[in-house]
């Protein structure tokens, strides 16, 4: 299974943009890039996903590098409720998600 | 409200006992999944099912069993053969062909 690499932790100030990076140098042409986030003692929550083009939704934006070997999740204005562990995941043709250890985002007031 | 329910939220068992975790969804999703999460780590796939009466092993199926007799239900049994059963267990579902999985709130199992 293709793997992803993320920083263990990041900090952001409230109401500022946050850019969460992810490297996936072994991604295959059919792997989708997914992002989920998880609050303590809760199930993960879907954030966004994409294949090749940049994607926007009400929660975030996903910027995908042209060679698809990296991507960045963008939260346009971080709030305290955005503090969570963010997982960058590659979804294969079977539809399975393989979670890494994610990035712990801390939002400072 | 549509969603996934897992019960109970906390479960305590003695070593050597089998225990069954409940997962129910009313989203009319075809696929359902069980994951295990240990402290500070990501989720690992135990079993998944894409249709009723069919299921597949995930990455860490040893010591677990499942059934899928109804579309909306996918119970997980943690057997006494599972050497380290204490963990946070998460159930998820999704429509076939869709990207995102929807997760339940989880069951925290403690075996002593």
PDB file of C-alpha atoms in Angstrom:
ATOM      1  CA  UNK A   1       0.000   0.000   0.000  1.00  0.00           C
ATOM      2  CA  UNK A   2       1.200   3.475  -0.823  1.00  0.00           C
ATOM      3  CA  UNK A   3       2.192   5.459   2.247  1.00  0.00           C
ATOM      4  CA  UNK A   4       1.848   9.070   3.300  1.00  0.00           C
ATOM      5  CA  UNK A   5       4.179  11.215   5.400  1.00  0.00           C
ATOM      6  CA  UNK A   6       2.909  14.068   7.565  1.00  0.00           C
ATOM      7  CA  UNK A   7       4.448  16.237  10.285  1.00  0.00           C
ATOM      8  CA  UNK A   8       3.585  14.980  13.759  1.00  0.00           C
ATOM      9  CA  UNK A   9       2.257  18.333  14.908  1.00  0.00           C
ATOM     10  CA  UNK A  10       1.554  21.883  13.785  1.00  0.00           C
ATOM     11  CA  UNK A  11       0.319  25.054  15.438  1.00  0.00           C
ATOM     12  CA  UNK A  12      -1.779  27.859  14.081  1.00  0.00           C
ATOM     13  CA  UNK A  13      -3.286  31.046  15.400  1.00  0.00           C
ATOM     14  CA  UNK A  14      -7.042  31.387  15.446  1.00  0.00           C
ATOM     15  CA  UNK A  15      -8.556  33.014  12.337  1.00  0.00           C
ATOM     16  CA  UNK A  16      -5.380  32.530  10.315  1.00  0.00           C
ATOM     17  CA  UNK A  17      -5.008  30.115   7.382  1.00  0.00           C
ATOM     18  CA  UNK A  18      -3.450  26.714   7.998  1.00  0.00           C
ATOM     19  CA  UNK A  19      -1.568  24.662   5.442  1.00  0.00           C
ATOM     20  CA  UNK A  20      -1.185  20.998   6.363  1.00  0.00           C
ATOM     21  CA  UNK A  21       1.332  19.197   4.123  1.00  0.00           C
ATOM     22  CA  UNK A  22       1.390  15.563   3.062  1.00  0.00           C
ATOM     23  CA  UNK A  23       3.952  13.651   1.014  1.00  0.00           C
ATOM     24  CA  UNK A  24       2.946  10.574  -0.957  1.00  0.00           C
ATOM     25  CA  UNK A  25       5.800   9.924  -3.344  1.00  0.00           C
ATOM     26  CA  UNK A  26       4.724   6.323  -4.121  1.00  0.00           C
ATOM     27  CA  UNK A  27       1.157   7.223  -5.080  1.00  0.00           C
ATOM     28  CA  UNK A  28      -0.225   5.280  -8.032  1.00  0.00           C
ATOM     29  CA  UNK A  29      -2.242   6.771 -10.839  1.00  0.00           C
ATOM     30  CA  UNK A  30      -5.520   5.435  -9.472  1.00  0.00           C
ATOM     31  CA  UNK A  31      -5.086   6.403  -5.805  1.00  0.00           C
ATOM     32  CA  UNK A  32      -7.368   9.120  -4.479  1.00  0.00           C
ATOM     33  CA  UNK A  33      -6.039  11.502  -1.821  1.00  0.00           C
ATOM     34  CA  UNK A  34      -8.357  11.716   1.181  1.00  0.00           C
ATOM     35  CA  UNK A  35      -8.258  13.855   4.297  1.00  0.00           C
ATOM     36  CA  UNK A  36     -10.059  13.029   7.529  1.00  0.00           C
ATOM     37  CA  UNK A  37      -9.843  14.635  10.940  1.00  0.00           C
ATOM     38  CA  UNK A  38     -10.435  13.192  14.380  1.00  0.00           C
ATOM     39  CA  UNK A  39     -11.255  14.814  17.700  1.00  0.00           C
ATOM     40  CA  UNK A  40     -10.277  12.977  20.910  1.00  0.00           C
ATOM     41  CA  UNK A  41     -12.417   9.917  21.630  1.00  0.00           C
ATOM     42  CA  UNK A  42     -14.522  10.429  18.494  1.00  0.00           C
ATOM     43  CA  UNK A  43     -14.703   8.783  15.110  1.00  0.00           C
ATOM     44  CA  UNK A  44     -12.872  10.407  12.187  1.00  0.00           C
ATOM     45  CA  UNK A  45     -14.751  12.952  10.104  1.00  0.00           C
ATOM     46  CA  UNK A  46     -14.374  13.195   6.334  1.00  0.00           C
ATOM     47  CA  UNK A  47     -12.896  16.508   5.204  1.00  0.00           C
ATOM     48  CA  UNK A  48     -12.153  16.373   1.492  1.00  0.00           C
ATOM     49  CA  UNK A  49     -10.729  14.206  -1.274  1.00  0.00           C
ATOM     50  CA  UNK A  50      -9.339  14.579  -4.785  1.00  0.00           C
ATOM     51  CA  UNK A  51      -7.541  12.796  -7.596  1.00  0.00           C
ATOM     52  CA  UNK A  52      -5.644  15.306  -9.727  1.00  0.00           C
ATOM     53  CA  UNK A  53      -7.296  18.721  -9.633  1.00  0.00           C
ATOM     54  CA  UNK A  54      -7.517  21.064  -6.678  1.00  0.00           C
ATOM     55  CA  UNK A  55     -10.772  20.731  -4.752  1.00  0.00           C
ATOM     56  CA  UNK A  56     -12.795  23.085  -2.590  1.00  0.00           C
ATOM     57  CA  UNK A  57     -15.671  22.423  -0.224  1.00  0.00           C
ATOM     58  CA  UNK A  58     -17.257  24.194   2.709  1.00  0.00           C
ATOM     59  CA  UNK A  59     -14.698  22.819   5.142  1.00  0.00           C
ATOM     60  CA  UNK A  60     -11.393  23.167   3.325  1.00  0.00           C
ATOM     61  CA  UNK A  61      -9.417  23.227   0.101  1.00  0.00           C
ATOM     62  CA  UNK A  62      -7.121  20.540  -1.221  1.00  0.00           C
ATOM     63  CA  UNK A  63      -4.140  21.531  -3.343  1.00  0.00           C
ATOM     64  CA  UNK A  64      -2.549  18.647  -5.245  1.00  0.00           C
ATOM     65  CA  UNK A  65       0.915  18.945  -6.765  1.00  0.00           C
ATOM     66  CA  UNK A  66       1.164  18.493 -10.497  1.00  0.00           C
ATOM     67  CA  UNK A  67       3.181  15.269 -10.091  1.00  0.00           C
ATOM     68  CA  UNK A  68       0.744  14.128  -7.349  1.00  0.00           C
ATOM     69  CA  UNK A  69       3.607  13.268  -5.022  1.00  0.00           C
ATOM     70  CA  UNK A  70       2.396  15.751  -2.427  1.00  0.00           C
ATOM     71  CA  UNK A  71      -0.718  17.609  -1.378  1.00  0.00           C
ATOM     72  CA  UNK A  72      -1.742  20.320   1.048  1.00  0.00           C
ATOM     73  CA  UNK A  73      -4.934  20.661   3.049  1.00  0.00           C
ATOM     74  CA  UNK A  74      -5.852  24.315   3.501  1.00  0.00           C
ATOM     75  CA  UNK A  75      -8.117  25.565   6.269  1.00  0.00           C
ATOM     76  CA  UNK A  76      -8.821  29.147   5.295  1.00  0.00           C
ATOM     77  CA  UNK A  77      -9.546  30.516   8.778  1.00  0.00           C
ATOM     78  CA  UNK A  78      -8.691  28.232  11.649  1.00  0.00           C
ATOM     79  CA  UNK A  79     -11.049  28.138  14.605  1.00  0.00           C
ATOM     80  CA  UNK A  80     -10.594  26.478  17.970  1.00  0.00           C
ATOM     81  CA  UNK A  81     -12.975  23.745  16.785  1.00  0.00           C
ATOM     82  CA  UNK A  82     -10.506  22.843  14.032  1.00  0.00           C
ATOM     83  CA  UNK A  83      -8.030  21.517  16.583  1.00  0.00           C
ATOM     84  CA  UNK A  84      -7.799  17.814  15.787  1.00  0.00           C
ATOM     85  CA  UNK A  85      -5.596  15.100  14.314  1.00  0.00           C
ATOM     86  CA  UNK A  86      -5.631  15.398  10.522  1.00  0.00           C
ATOM     87  CA  UNK A  87      -5.018  12.275   8.474  1.00  0.00           C
ATOM     88  CA  UNK A  88      -3.851  12.269   4.869  1.00  0.00           C
ATOM     89  CA  UNK A  89      -4.799   8.929   3.320  1.00  0.00           C
ATOM     90  CA  UNK A  90      -4.495   7.289  -0.073  1.00  0.00           C
ATOM     91  CA  UNK A  91      -7.568   5.345  -1.128  1.00  0.00           C
ATOM     92  CA  UNK A  92      -6.821   2.485  -3.504  1.00  0.00           C
ATOM     93  CA  UNK A  93      -9.023   0.769  -6.087  1.00  0.00           C
ATOM     94  CA  UNK A  94     -10.391  -1.544  -3.399  1.00  0.00           C
ATOM     95  CA  UNK A  95     -11.714   1.524  -1.615  1.00  0.00           C
ATOM     96  CA  UNK A  96      -9.700   0.835   1.508  1.00  0.00           C
ATOM     97  CA  UNK A  97      -8.294   3.608   3.653  1.00  0.00           C
ATOM     98  CA  UNK A  98      -4.897   3.126   5.309  1.00  0.00           C
ATOM     99  CA  UNK A  99      -4.455   5.583   8.152  1.00  0.00           C
ATOM    100  CA  UNK A 100      -1.048   6.837   9.265  1.00  0.00           C
ATOM    101  CA  UNK A 101      -0.470   8.637  12.560  1.00  0.00           C
ATOM    102  CA  UNK A 102      -1.583  12.032  11.213  1.00  0.00           C
ATOM    103  CA  UNK A 103      -0.793  15.634  12.186  1.00  0.00           C
ATOM    104  CA  UNK A 104      -1.973  17.018  15.505  1.00  0.00           C
ATOM    105  CA  UNK A 105      -3.163  20.564  14.815  1.00  0.00           C
ATOM    106  CA  UNK A 106      -3.207  22.948  17.749  1.00  0.00           C
ATOM    107  CA  UNK A 107      -5.089  26.232  17.287  1.00  0.00           C
ATOM    108  CA  UNK A 108      -3.983  29.029  19.580  1.00  0.00           C
ATOM    109  CA  UNK A 109      -6.508  31.689  20.659  1.00  0.00           C
TER     110      UNK A 109
ATOM    111  CA  UNK B   1     -31.574  11.303  12.014  1.00  0.00           C
ATOM    112  CA  UNK B   2     -29.395   9.259   9.678  1.00  0.00           C
ATOM    113  CA  UNK B   3     -26.122   7.961  10.967  1.00  0.00           C
ATOM    114  CA  UNK B   4     -24.065   5.195  12.481  1.00  0.00           C
ATOM    115  CA  UNK B   5     -24.520   4.059  16.050  1.00  0.00           C
ATOM    116  CA  UNK B   6     -22.141   2.011  18.108  1.00  0.00           C
ATOM    117  CA  UNK B   7     -22.971   0.672  21.504  1.00  0.00           C
ATOM    118  CA  UNK B   8     -21.933   0.738  24.188  1.00  0.00           C
ATOM    119  CA  UNK B   9     -19.515   3.669  24.335  1.00  0.00           C
ATOM    120  CA  UNK B  10     -17.441   1.953  27.038  1.00  0.00           C
ATOM    121  CA  UNK B  11     -17.152  -1.808  27.563  1.00  0.00           C
ATOM    122  CA  UNK B  12     -15.258  -3.747  30.193  1.00  0.00           C
ATOM    123  CA  UNK B  13     -14.555  -7.476  30.045  1.00  0.00           C
ATOM    124  CA  UNK B  14     -12.459 -10.058  31.778  1.00  0.00           C
ATOM    125  CA  UNK B  15      -9.680 -11.765  29.889  1.00  0.00           C
ATOM    126  CA  UNK B  16     -10.793 -14.976  28.190  1.00  0.00           C
ATOM    127  CA  UNK B  17     -14.326 -13.778  27.438  1.00  0.00           C
ATOM    128  CA  UNK B  18     -15.662 -13.143  23.971  1.00  0.00           C
ATOM    129  CA  UNK B  19     -17.379  -9.797  23.507  1.00  0.00           C
ATOM    130  CA  UNK B  20     -19.547  -8.477  20.660  1.00  0.00           C
ATOM    131  CA  UNK B  21     -19.552  -4.819  19.632  1.00  0.00           C
ATOM    132  CA  UNK B  22     -22.609  -3.432  17.920  1.00  0.00           C
ATOM    133  CA  UNK B  23     -22.656  -1.279  14.766  1.00  0.00           C
ATOM    134  CA  UNK B  24     -25.878  -0.144  13.111  1.00  0.00           C
ATOM    135  CA  UNK B  25     -26.406   2.304  10.252  1.00  0.00           C
ATOM    136  CA  UNK B  26     -29.575   3.738   8.724  1.00  0.00           C
ATOM    137  CA  UNK B  27     -27.835   5.439   5.798  1.00  0.00           C
ATOM    138  CA  UNK B  28     -28.668   2.601   3.392  1.00  0.00           C
ATOM    139  CA  UNK B  29     -24.944   2.142   2.785  1.00  0.00           C
ATOM    140  CA  UNK B  30     -23.765  -1.086   1.224  1.00  0.00           C
ATOM    141  CA  UNK B  31     -20.228  -1.182   2.611  1.00  0.00           C
ATOM    142  CA  UNK B  32     -19.320  -1.366   6.287  1.00  0.00           C
ATOM    143  CA  UNK B  33     -15.947  -1.447   8.030  1.00  0.00           C
ATOM    144  CA  UNK B  34     -14.402  -2.169  11.417  1.00  0.00           C
ATOM    145  CA  UNK B  35     -11.215  -0.435  12.535  1.00  0.00           C
ATOM    146  CA  UNK B  36      -9.111  -0.604  15.650  1.00  0.00           C
ATOM    147  CA  UNK B  37      -7.211   2.377  17.076  1.00  0.00           C
ATOM    148  CA  UNK B  38      -4.501   2.216  19.724  1.00  0.00           C
ATOM    149  CA  UNK B  39      -3.354   5.300  21.658  1.00  0.00           C
ATOM    150  CA  UNK B  40      -1.464   7.825  19.542  1.00  0.00           C
ATOM    151  CA  UNK B  41      -1.837   5.779  16.385  1.00  0.00           C
ATOM    152  CA  UNK B  42      -3.955   5.765  13.258  1.00  0.00           C
ATOM    153  CA  UNK B  43      -6.763   3.338  12.481  1.00  0.00           C
ATOM    154  CA  UNK B  44      -6.138  -0.212  11.304  1.00  0.00           C
ATOM    155  CA  UNK B  45      -8.680  -2.179   9.280  1.00  0.00           C
ATOM    156  CA  UNK B  46     -10.011  -5.362  10.892  1.00  0.00           C
ATOM    157  CA  UNK B  47     -12.817  -6.510   8.567  1.00  0.00           C
ATOM    158  CA  UNK B  48     -15.005  -5.037   5.883  1.00  0.00           C
ATOM    159  CA  UNK B  49     -18.160  -6.022   4.051  1.00  0.00           C
ATOM    160  CA  UNK B  50     -19.464  -4.720   0.741  1.00  0.00           C
ATOM    161  CA  UNK B  51     -22.702  -6.700   0.593  1.00  0.00           C
ATOM    162  CA  UNK B  52     -24.911  -8.722   2.895  1.00  0.00           C
ATOM    163  CA  UNK B  53     -23.605 -12.200   3.750  1.00  0.00           C
ATOM    164  CA  UNK B  54     -20.123 -11.374   2.493  1.00  0.00           C
ATOM    165  CA  UNK B  55     -17.097  -9.936   4.286  1.00  0.00           C
ATOM    166  CA  UNK B  56     -13.335  -9.761   3.857  1.00  0.00           C
ATOM    167  CA  UNK B  57     -10.396  -9.725   6.244  1.00  0.00           C
ATOM    168  CA  UNK B  58      -8.514  -6.496   6.695  1.00  0.00           C
ATOM    169  CA  UNK B  59      -4.957  -6.039   7.887  1.00  0.00           C
ATOM    170  CA  UNK B  60      -5.434  -7.304  11.465  1.00  0.00           C
ATOM    171  CA  UNK B  61      -8.314  -9.831  11.390  1.00  0.00           C
ATOM    172  CA  UNK B  62      -6.749 -12.446  13.673  1.00  0.00           C
ATOM    173  CA  UNK B  63      -8.739 -12.888  16.877  1.00  0.00           C
ATOM    174  CA  UNK B  64     -11.843 -11.152  15.486  1.00  0.00           C
ATOM    175  CA  UNK B  65     -14.984 -12.344  13.723  1.00  0.00           C
ATOM    176  CA  UNK B  66     -17.888 -10.559  12.020  1.00  0.00           C
ATOM    177  CA  UNK B  67     -21.250 -11.266  10.455  1.00  0.00           C
ATOM    178  CA  UNK B  68     -23.377  -9.342   7.960  1.00  0.00           C
ATOM    179  CA  UNK B  69     -26.852 -10.820   8.032  1.00  0.00           C
ATOM    180  CA  UNK B  70     -28.580  -7.482   7.474  1.00  0.00           C
ATOM    181  CA  UNK B  71     -27.527  -4.484   5.407  1.00  0.00           C
ATOM    182  CA  UNK B  72     -27.780  -2.124   8.359  1.00  0.00           C
ATOM    183  CA  UNK B  73     -25.862  -4.217  10.913  1.00  0.00           C
ATOM    184  CA  UNK B  74     -22.239  -5.366  11.116  1.00  0.00           C
ATOM    185  CA  UNK B  75     -21.385  -6.701  14.594  1.00  0.00           C
ATOM    186  CA  UNK B  76     -17.784  -7.433  15.562  1.00  0.00           C
ATOM    187  CA  UNK B  77     -16.853 -10.192  18.016  1.00  0.00           C
ATOM    188  CA  UNK B  78     -13.574  -9.860  19.834  1.00  0.00           C
ATOM    189  CA  UNK B  79     -12.629 -13.414  20.733  1.00  0.00           C
ATOM    190  CA  UNK B  80     -10.417 -14.694  23.506  1.00  0.00           C
ATOM    191  CA  UNK B  81      -7.822 -15.456  20.815  1.00  0.00           C
ATOM    192  CA  UNK B  82      -7.150 -11.728  20.350  1.00  0.00           C
ATOM    193  CA  UNK B  83      -3.993 -11.242  22.387  1.00  0.00           C
ATOM    194  CA  UNK B  84      -4.307  -7.517  23.043  1.00  0.00           C
ATOM    195  CA  UNK B  85      -7.986  -6.572  22.738  1.00  0.00           C
ATOM    196  CA  UNK B  86      -7.966  -3.334  24.745  1.00  0.00           C
ATOM    197  CA  UNK B  87      -8.443  -0.561  22.168  1.00  0.00           C
ATOM    198  CA  UNK B  88     -10.842   1.962  20.652  1.00  0.00           C
ATOM    199  CA  UNK B  89     -13.029   0.281  18.011  1.00  0.00           C
ATOM    200  CA  UNK B  90     -14.580   2.272  15.182  1.00  0.00           C
ATOM    201  CA  UNK B  91     -17.222   1.253  12.686  1.00  0.00           C
ATOM    202  CA  UNK B  92     -17.733   3.020   9.358  1.00  0.00           C
ATOM    203  CA  UNK B  93     -19.954   2.749   6.313  1.00  0.00           C
ATOM    204  CA  UNK B  94     -20.144   4.141   2.811  1.00  0.00           C
ATOM    205  CA  UNK B  95     -22.074   3.877  -0.434  1.00  0.00           C
ATOM    206  CA  UNK B  96     -20.450   1.679  -3.024  1.00  0.00           C
ATOM    207  CA  UNK B  97     -18.642   3.875  -5.495  1.00  0.00           C
ATOM    208  CA  UNK B  98     -18.544   6.839  -3.129  1.00  0.00           C
ATOM    209  CA  UNK B  99     -15.333   8.201  -1.692  1.00  0.00           C
ATOM    210  CA  UNK B 100     -16.044   9.135   1.882  1.00  0.00           C
ATOM    211  CA  UNK B 101     -16.617   6.808   4.807  1.00  0.00           C
ATOM    212  CA  UNK B 102     -18.887   7.825   7.659  1.00  0.00           C
ATOM    213  CA  UNK B 103     -17.708   6.825  11.105  1.00  0.00           C
ATOM    214  CA  UNK B 104     -19.579   5.966  14.257  1.00  0.00           C
ATOM    215  CA  UNK B 105     -18.644   7.390  17.672  1.00  0.00           C
ATOM    216  CA  UNK B 106     -16.612   4.326  18.645  1.00  0.00           C
ATOM    217  CA  UNK B 107     -16.544   1.800  21.485  1.00  0.00           C
ATOM    218  CA  UNK B 108     -13.691   1.809  23.961  1.00  0.00           C
ATOM    219  CA  UNK B 109     -13.058  -1.772  25.056  1.00  0.00           C
ATOM    220  CA  UNK B 110     -11.000  -2.540  28.147  1.00  0.00           C
ATOM    221  CA  UNK B 111     -10.061  -6.126  28.911  1.00  0.00           C
ATOM    222  CA  UNK B 112      -8.446  -6.919  32.241  1.00  0.00           C
TER     223      UNK B 112
END
